[in-house]
Amino acid sequence: MKIKNIFNILKVLPILLLTLSCDGDSDNDGPIIIPPTRVQATFEMSISPSDPNVLLLDNKTSGIGDFISEWDFGQGDGLVQDLPGIEEVRFDTDGTFSVRLLVSNAAGLTVDSKTVVVDNSAGGICPNGNCGSTSTSALKDAATTFFVGNITRSSRVNAGGKHVEVLKSDFSSITSEYEMKMNVMYPSQGNYDFTAADAIVNFGVNNGINVHGHALIWHNATPDWVNDFTGTDSEFEAMVKDYITTTVTRYKGKIGSWDVVNEAIDDGSGNPLRNSVFKQKMGDDYIKKCFQWARDADPDCLLFYNDYNMASSSGKRAAMFKIVDDLGDLIDGVGAQMHISYNGPSKSNIQAVANGTVSRGLKLHFAELDIRANPNNDQTSLTSQRADAQKAKFKEVVQIYNSIPLDNKYALTVWGLKDNESWLLDFWGHADWPLMYDDDYNKKKAYDGFLEGLQ
Ligand code: G3I
């Protein structure tokens, strides 16, 4: 029992009893006994500033009446009575431990429990359980031959704060996560809305950060009025031409590259072109038409075709390279999205995307990298082992990218800053930790993997 609790009780007990017995009611035959209530166990913990393997535990429990406090340090040593002051406990072996404070009084027992993760390869006890990076190197400084990109939103660049701080410190390129797509920039016929796009582009230009335009044409971000277009096919084509010309012209000299067409290839057998409204109303050569209009609007802008599963599907990869070959000199680069997992696709399949792009003399953009640590939903937290595997995959992807010839390099863009912002959480509906920063913007081991891939 904490000594100070006993003194507190002794101090208030006479007053408490006196108050109860002097209630002015001459019939009262003694003090009113207030039944004890449970006292909530509460403690705080921190890592010793002088030793990363020492945990500092501070019992913050408070309550009326006497109670007993005992610790379970989670290392199999049983219960230890709480002593006055801060408890210092060593954790020298790797693992995950449950530290508990048990507080009991006449009313019963309460427990406070916190998880401690130890990974000596990451320095000892992990802050907030995140055995992440201790690196102070900036990604953009370490990647001297290509842009290191991430995504953003107008609300985030307008708000500033940690998101902007990390973007500016670590990244040399930005992509709009969703606000530079047709459904946002062209919400109704004849009515453009570049408000959000302007905010993002201006942030990039004002901070010397490359802006990658994503994505002019995408069946998944096409406004309803376009999908339900009531005019003739030639009027439809004229509308699309106007949209591409207006948009690319607006950002000429500000946007260095555009995904002109995104995800035009169907996942079905044979990987045909998706039967989008663009294909239906403009024909199979709609892709070439869109690239031509973008080229005409800004001859200096790098034009990309962007798609997913380029590594995991050889069929889709082949279909993509056929589109690329048909475009001839209208295309400058391939955008391989790279939404992958810690355990796949294989290094050789990722390498095949790079090889096919390089052999065509095109730029390669690993455009939307995230690496699922929980693809089979078999984890409830990012374990040290899974974090190591994710780190290794980041390293592998960066090594592949960093090894292509200089002329074929453009950017490696990660699709999100911190784990809890990833689109994957809603898409798959279960926990995952696919990015390089944890929910508090702490650098994870994945960040170190990216850096190691550059060495
Ligand atoms: O922020 C608004 C919010 O204010 C509003 O209340 C809410 C309801 O309308 O919408 C919110 O915007 C949503 C936005 O994500 C932010 O959450 C958009 O509706 C939603 O369409 C948008 O989804 C984006 C999606 O592309 C479609 O544009 C995802 O963020 C984005 O991660 C995802 O990214 C795509 C790539 O562009 C292409 N490759 C696949 C990748 C994942 O789908």
XYZ file of C-alpha atoms in Angstrom, residues 10 13 20 87 137 151 161 164 190 225 257 260 268 283 294 303 314 338 341 344 352 414 417 443:
24
model
C -5.437 9.516 8.716
C -10.645 10.371 8.845
C -20.900 12.572 10.080
C 9.412 2.032 -9.913
C 18.131 11.152 -42.283
C 0.174 12.171 -51.330
C 0.910 21.252 -38.950
C 3.064 19.627 -43.936
C -18.864 23.716 -68.397
C -22.750 13.854 -65.742
C 3.968 15.158 -65.035
C -3.143 10.996 -68.454
C -10.681 -10.070 -66.422
C -13.437 4.121 -79.351
C -2.225 16.483 -73.190
C 2.935 11.955 -69.693
C 1.970 -10.862 -65.997
C 2.741 -0.788 -56.263
C 2.129 -6.704 -49.367
C 4.369 -10.379 -52.351
C 9.936 -7.336 -64.536
C 4.353 6.344 -51.234
C 2.112 9.371 -44.697
C 9.120 6.773 -38.230
